[in-house]
Amino acid sequence: MGYACPKCGHIIPGDAKVLIWHLRNVHNAICGHHFTQHITCGQDGCERTFSGRTYVFRKHLGNHREVNLPAPVPLNVAPHEDDGGLSEGSDNDVEDAPDDVPPAAEAEHMWDHFGEQEVEQHASGLVAGMLASSSTAHSTVTDVVKKTANLLDDITSYVMHRVQEFAAEVGVQPGDENLQSLIADVEAVSHPFQNLNTLYRQRTFFQNCDTFLQAEELPLGIGYYPRSNQQTGNVQQVMRTISFQYIPIKPLLKLIIEKTEIMEIVSHLQPSDDNLLRDFHDGSYCRQSAFLSQPSTLKLILYIDDFEVTNPLSPRAGTHKLGAVYFTFANAPPKYRSSLANMFLLMLYTSGDVKMYGYEALFAQFILDMNSLEQDGIDVDTESFRGNVKVGIAQVVGDNLGIHSLFGFAEGFTANFPCRICKMPRDSIRQMSYEDRDLIRTPESYQNDVDADNLPETGIKRNCPLNEINHFHVVYNRVPDVMHDMLEGVCPLEVKVILKELIVKEYFNIETLNARITSYNYGLEDKHNKPCTYNMNALRSPDGASGQKAGQMWCLVRHLPLMIGDLVPAEDEHWELLLALLDCTDLIFSPVISKGQIIYLEQLIADHHKLFLELFPDRHLKPKHHFMLHYPSAMRLYGPLIHLWVMRFEAFHNFSRRLSHIMCNFQNAAKTLAYRNQMLLCYNLMSGKTLMDKSLEVGPGESIILASMKDSAAIAQHLNMALYDDVFVAKWCRCNGTEYRKNAMVVAAKDDDGCPLFGKIRHILAFRSAVTLMLEMWHTVGFERHYHAHIVQPIDAQPVAFSKVDDLIDFHPLQANQSYRRGCALYYISPRYVL
């Protein structure tokens, strides 16, 4: 009895545990108790994939019968290097199986290479996994290791005692050579935690590991802190060096480059040649830069922000506030860049210390390193690249306050000149609907304003230290933060004032609005961002807190027209303002945009601002309204702005936030958190997590004879299979973090006029190393502006189409809802952005 190996196809004798050991020791597919890659089940034609913890896979194997030996080797479990972990081949390929099926004795030989080094490797993976968790304090990890080591010692001692007793019973002498060899082998593997059983030994062990890089503690300045004298009881001022944590960028980049496939990504990166902007390298800033446009240059996106590690409502809020600098690679495609595993810590510091001692001290070493990386580069040796790599900064992103603080601009947005991109005065900002390109800041005007040292007249407090980097200047760092500007600024304000006016006009009341928000069907993609309800006090104070997170606000503003549009007359002017805002967001959040659409966006923003001022004459445009005027020019420079927003960076804060609540130690929180962040990176590299993780997962399902399915002939023709073959029908699949389920709507294609064609997922088919969505195509009637949604309806003939996930026009699953309007049989799909 045994199971088929998903990697090599051999039948592995024994139970599920033996198969797990085979995957770990032969294929290096498991680190600790986690898969390092996606594994396809492969038993009985099952094509469900697994990642993460191995116990889920082991439990799943219990649903399959074990294979009787000898048995042919099913080739359909051999992985294909381009399938993201899915299996290749079908049950029809069995007759092509190799004849060298290993005998049952192979289960015994699997342990031949299992020795002290392998045991220590597994033990270090276990400890690294616990230290990479934000839910475990370091003291708890050490305590678990010690108790586990003691338990293993007791078990080993008992086993050795029983072995010696048995040897005596069967007449084996204590000095027998074989007996002593057995005892020595057991003794060698009985202490897996001997180098990991104390905090000091753990730090020492991982510092010698080739996947760990220790943070450096660099000085910021000298401070005086009160300390109680235990002998006299008096409080004395004691001098102390104020420091911050810096991960040296040069060895860090070398580690990442040599342990991941970033250079392979760089080699395949090509700018768009169809007049569309898809990413940063398509913008004119990158194309026209002699340094950044070089194919082998690594372009870094830096992110700077402060975050609270304690209760923000406590009296001590702000005392332990930390600041962080992260980075990722602009060379990586956005679908990989959005993964938290591809974001890396660069600096961690106490926010108050930087306010005291300045950014010059914080970035001094980094500036030296970046100039060296630009001029000298770093020598790397990988499978796909061997040579010298130059590194530069693509852009520095963050919220408006953080960027203004770092760049030396006015941090108060009621200042005379609150914009860092242009020098438009505050009074003009409150009324202006177009960008004035004559006022755009230049290096010369910036330097003149720095020399003037007059904040009220220039909007600049000090020079930015990053200007000392050879290829970088803050006036060319114009990328806006669309998440904070739109989803935490413009949209919350305008949604509130619009809803208030619609309620005043008695189209509906607050109870009806909240009932619609609560009961609305948001669909698979948006159900995790379901908006919160409102109260009248919040609507009466639109300048206050939004009450929604950024993701919730984006969900609400997109679905609001269909949610309450049936209650509002088509000619209502305040409703028109909401639709004008949505016209702008459709292009602002688009992942692909043309130069013609950028010109159109300029006019849409101008029309929106004029309408806002017309409808609300007692209000003025906010600074974030003004920042919208610079979006079109920023798109020309840097490509689609959604690829440079900070939402995913802010999610990276959660690791440190959760861990700080667990450790409850604030003597030097930055040092502790920097070490644990580096342990997270160490564990990711030990586990084989890569930049280009082929993240295609297949959920549970069942194998079905094709002939028993509806439209089986069409399926057989498309998948090139026989009617009596088995096809695996999954309940769900997940590609690059996006989940697809039955009945979800997707954009399958476009017609000759550019109108999107929608399909409803009928089945998710996994067959021969690929996942195919079987779609029931719907008819697109048109686009109804009042609901800001595409009108669709099912077709009686129910024509089917097939599509790979990567071939979809847009990867987001959508939801088709009916309007609340009585007697309306049509369905509406609210788009995330222009399709």
mmCIF file of C-alpha atoms in Angstrom, residues 293-413:
data_model
loop_
_atom_site.group_PDB
_atom_site.id
_atom_site.type_symbol
_atom_site.label_atom_id
_atom_site.label_comp_id
_atom_site.label_asym_id
_atom_site.label_seq_id
_atom_site.Cartn_x
_atom_site.Cartn_y
_atom_site.Cartn_z
ATOM 1 C CA SER A 293 16.188 53.114 -18.364
ATOM 2 C CA GLN A 294 19.143 50.719 -18.417
ATOM 3 C CA PRO A 295 17.742 47.161 -18.600
ATOM 4 C CA SER A 296 19.899 45.758 -15.800
ATOM 5 C CA THR A 297 19.296 48.591 -13.313
ATOM 6 C CA LEU A 298 17.317 47.575 -10.241
ATOM 7 C CA LYS A 299 14.768 50.259 -9.421
ATOM 8 C CA LEU A 300 13.661 50.551 -5.795
ATOM 9 C CA ILE A 301 10.338 51.932 -4.572
ATOM 10 C CA LEU A 302 10.864 53.298 -1.054
ATOM 11 C CA TYR A 303 8.019 53.744 1.403
ATOM 12 C CA ILE A 304 8.203 55.824 4.588
ATOM 13 C CA ASP A 305 5.529 56.057 7.267
ATOM 14 C CA ASP A 306 4.940 56.239 11.017
ATOM 15 C CA PHE A 307 2.738 53.745 12.824
ATOM 16 C CA GLU A 308 1.477 53.280 16.363
ATOM 17 C CA VAL A 309 2.453 50.077 18.180
ATOM 18 C CA THR A 310 0.309 50.673 21.266
ATOM 19 C CA ASN A 311 -3.341 51.512 21.792
ATOM 20 C CA PRO A 312 -3.862 54.772 19.842
ATOM 21 C CA LEU A 313 -6.517 55.839 22.389
ATOM 22 C CA SER A 314 -4.331 55.327 25.457
ATOM 23 C CA PRO A 315 -2.809 58.284 27.355
ATOM 24 C CA ARG A 316 0.644 57.154 26.228
ATOM 25 C CA ALA A 317 -0.279 57.124 22.549
ATOM 26 C CA GLY A 318 2.579 58.536 20.514
ATOM 27 C CA THR A 319 5.265 57.781 23.105
ATOM 28 C CA HIS A 320 6.274 54.551 21.395
ATOM 29 C CA LYS A 321 5.319 55.555 17.858
ATOM 30 C CA LEU A 322 7.704 54.071 15.338
ATOM 31 C CA GLY A 323 8.730 55.056 11.842
ATOM 32 C CA ALA A 324 9.658 52.582 9.132
ATOM 33 C CA VAL A 325 11.207 52.587 5.695
ATOM 34 C CA TYR A 326 10.395 49.632 3.432
ATOM 35 C CA PHE A 327 11.216 48.949 -0.189
ATOM 36 C CA THR A 328 10.251 46.742 -3.072
ATOM 37 C CA PHE A 329 11.380 46.409 -6.685
ATOM 38 C CA ALA A 330 9.772 48.461 -9.444
ATOM 39 C CA ASN A 331 11.215 45.872 -11.867
ATOM 40 C CA ALA A 332 8.802 43.217 -10.574
ATOM 41 C CA PRO A 333 5.328 43.064 -12.156
ATOM 42 C CA PRO A 334 2.570 44.551 -9.953
ATOM 43 C CA LYS A 335 1.025 41.138 -9.227
ATOM 44 C CA TYR A 336 4.279 40.068 -7.532
ATOM 45 C CA ARG A 337 5.029 43.482 -6.040
ATOM 46 C CA SER A 338 1.775 43.439 -4.077
ATOM 47 C CA SER A 339 2.849 40.340 -2.139
ATOM 48 C CA LEU A 340 4.011 41.124 1.402
ATOM 49 C CA ALA A 341 6.776 38.541 0.952
ATOM 50 C CA ASN A 342 8.333 40.890 -1.635
ATOM 51 C CA MET A 343 8.501 43.909 0.690
ATOM 52 C CA PHE A 344 11.625 44.381 2.758
ATOM 53 C CA LEU A 345 12.462 46.378 5.863
ATOM 54 C CA LEU A 346 15.195 48.999 5.473
ATOM 55 C CA MET A 347 14.956 51.171 8.611
ATOM 56 C CA LEU A 348 13.064 51.191 11.888
ATOM 57 C CA TYR A 349 13.232 54.102 14.305
ATOM 58 C CA THR A 350 11.350 55.983 17.009
ATOM 59 C CA SER A 351 9.375 58.808 15.408
ATOM 60 C CA GLY A 352 10.122 61.289 18.182
ATOM 61 C CA ASP A 353 13.866 60.751 17.790
ATOM 62 C CA VAL A 354 13.781 61.712 14.117
ATOM 63 C CA LYS A 355 11.785 64.845 14.900
ATOM 64 C CA MET A 356 14.489 65.744 17.399
ATOM 65 C CA TYR A 357 17.618 64.896 15.399
ATOM 66 C CA GLY A 358 16.417 65.179 11.809
ATOM 67 C CA TYR A 359 16.409 63.055 8.675
ATOM 68 C CA GLU A 360 20.034 63.895 7.843
ATOM 69 C CA ALA A 361 21.323 61.591 10.567
ATOM 70 C CA LEU A 362 18.740 58.925 9.721
ATOM 71 C CA PHE A 363 19.594 58.696 6.020
ATOM 72 C CA ALA A 364 23.329 59.469 6.142
ATOM 73 C CA GLN A 365 24.525 55.863 5.763
ATOM 74 C CA PHE A 366 21.799 55.009 3.272
ATOM 75 C CA ILE A 367 22.816 57.928 1.035
ATOM 76 C CA LEU A 368 26.424 56.733 1.016
ATOM 77 C CA ASP A 369 25.307 53.209 0.159
ATOM 78 C CA MET A 370 22.987 54.345 -2.654
ATOM 79 C CA ASN A 371 25.671 56.474 -4.290
ATOM 80 C CA SER A 372 27.987 53.478 -4.117
ATOM 81 C CA LEU A 373 25.317 51.232 -5.629
ATOM 82 C CA GLU A 374 24.809 53.660 -8.491
ATOM 83 C CA GLN A 375 28.499 54.078 -9.268
ATOM 84 C CA ASP A 376 30.011 50.694 -8.340
ATOM 85 C CA GLY A 377 26.993 48.405 -8.144
ATOM 86 C CA ILE A 378 27.176 44.978 -6.544
ATOM 87 C CA ASP A 379 28.622 41.777 -7.937
ATOM 88 C CA VAL A 380 26.127 38.920 -7.949
ATOM 89 C CA ASP A 381 26.233 35.319 -9.083
ATOM 90 C CA THR A 382 22.921 33.618 -9.873
ATOM 91 C CA GLU A 383 21.750 30.931 -12.279
ATOM 92 C CA SER A 384 20.279 33.499 -14.668
ATOM 93 C CA PHE A 385 22.762 36.353 -14.200
ATOM 94 C CA ARG A 386 26.388 36.752 -13.286
ATOM 95 C CA GLY A 387 27.919 40.207 -13.188
ATOM 96 C CA ASN A 388 27.501 43.681 -11.773
ATOM 97 C CA VAL A 389 24.114 45.211 -10.933
ATOM 98 C CA LYS A 390 23.485 48.933 -10.498
ATOM 99 C CA VAL A 391 20.702 50.090 -8.184
ATOM 100 C CA GLY A 392 18.703 53.318 -8.079
ATOM 101 C CA ILE A 393 15.596 54.833 -6.520
ATOM 102 C CA ALA A 394 12.517 54.861 -8.735
ATOM 103 C CA GLN A 395 10.248 56.817 -6.381
ATOM 104 C CA VAL A 396 9.689 57.446 -2.684
ATOM 105 C CA VAL A 397 6.044 56.921 -1.678
ATOM 106 C CA GLY A 398 4.076 57.485 1.496
ATOM 107 C CA ASP A 399 1.183 59.496 2.854
ATOM 108 C CA ASN A 400 1.240 63.247 2.308
ATOM 109 C CA LEU A 401 2.399 64.074 5.828
ATOM 110 C CA GLY A 402 5.272 61.593 5.728
ATOM 111 C CA ILE A 403 6.489 62.686 2.292
ATOM 112 C CA HIS A 404 6.239 66.395 3.123
ATOM 113 C CA SER A 405 8.154 65.823 6.357
ATOM 114 C CA LEU A 406 10.964 63.877 4.648
ATOM 115 C CA PHE A 407 11.199 66.209 1.656
ATOM 116 C CA GLY A 408 11.233 69.339 3.821
ATOM 117 C CA PHE A 409 7.924 70.843 2.645
ATOM 118 C CA ALA A 410 5.282 72.437 4.838
ATOM 119 C CA GLU A 411 3.666 69.740 6.981
ATOM 120 C CA GLY A 412 0.526 71.750 7.700
ATOM 121 C CA PHE A 413 -1.902 71.646 4.788
#
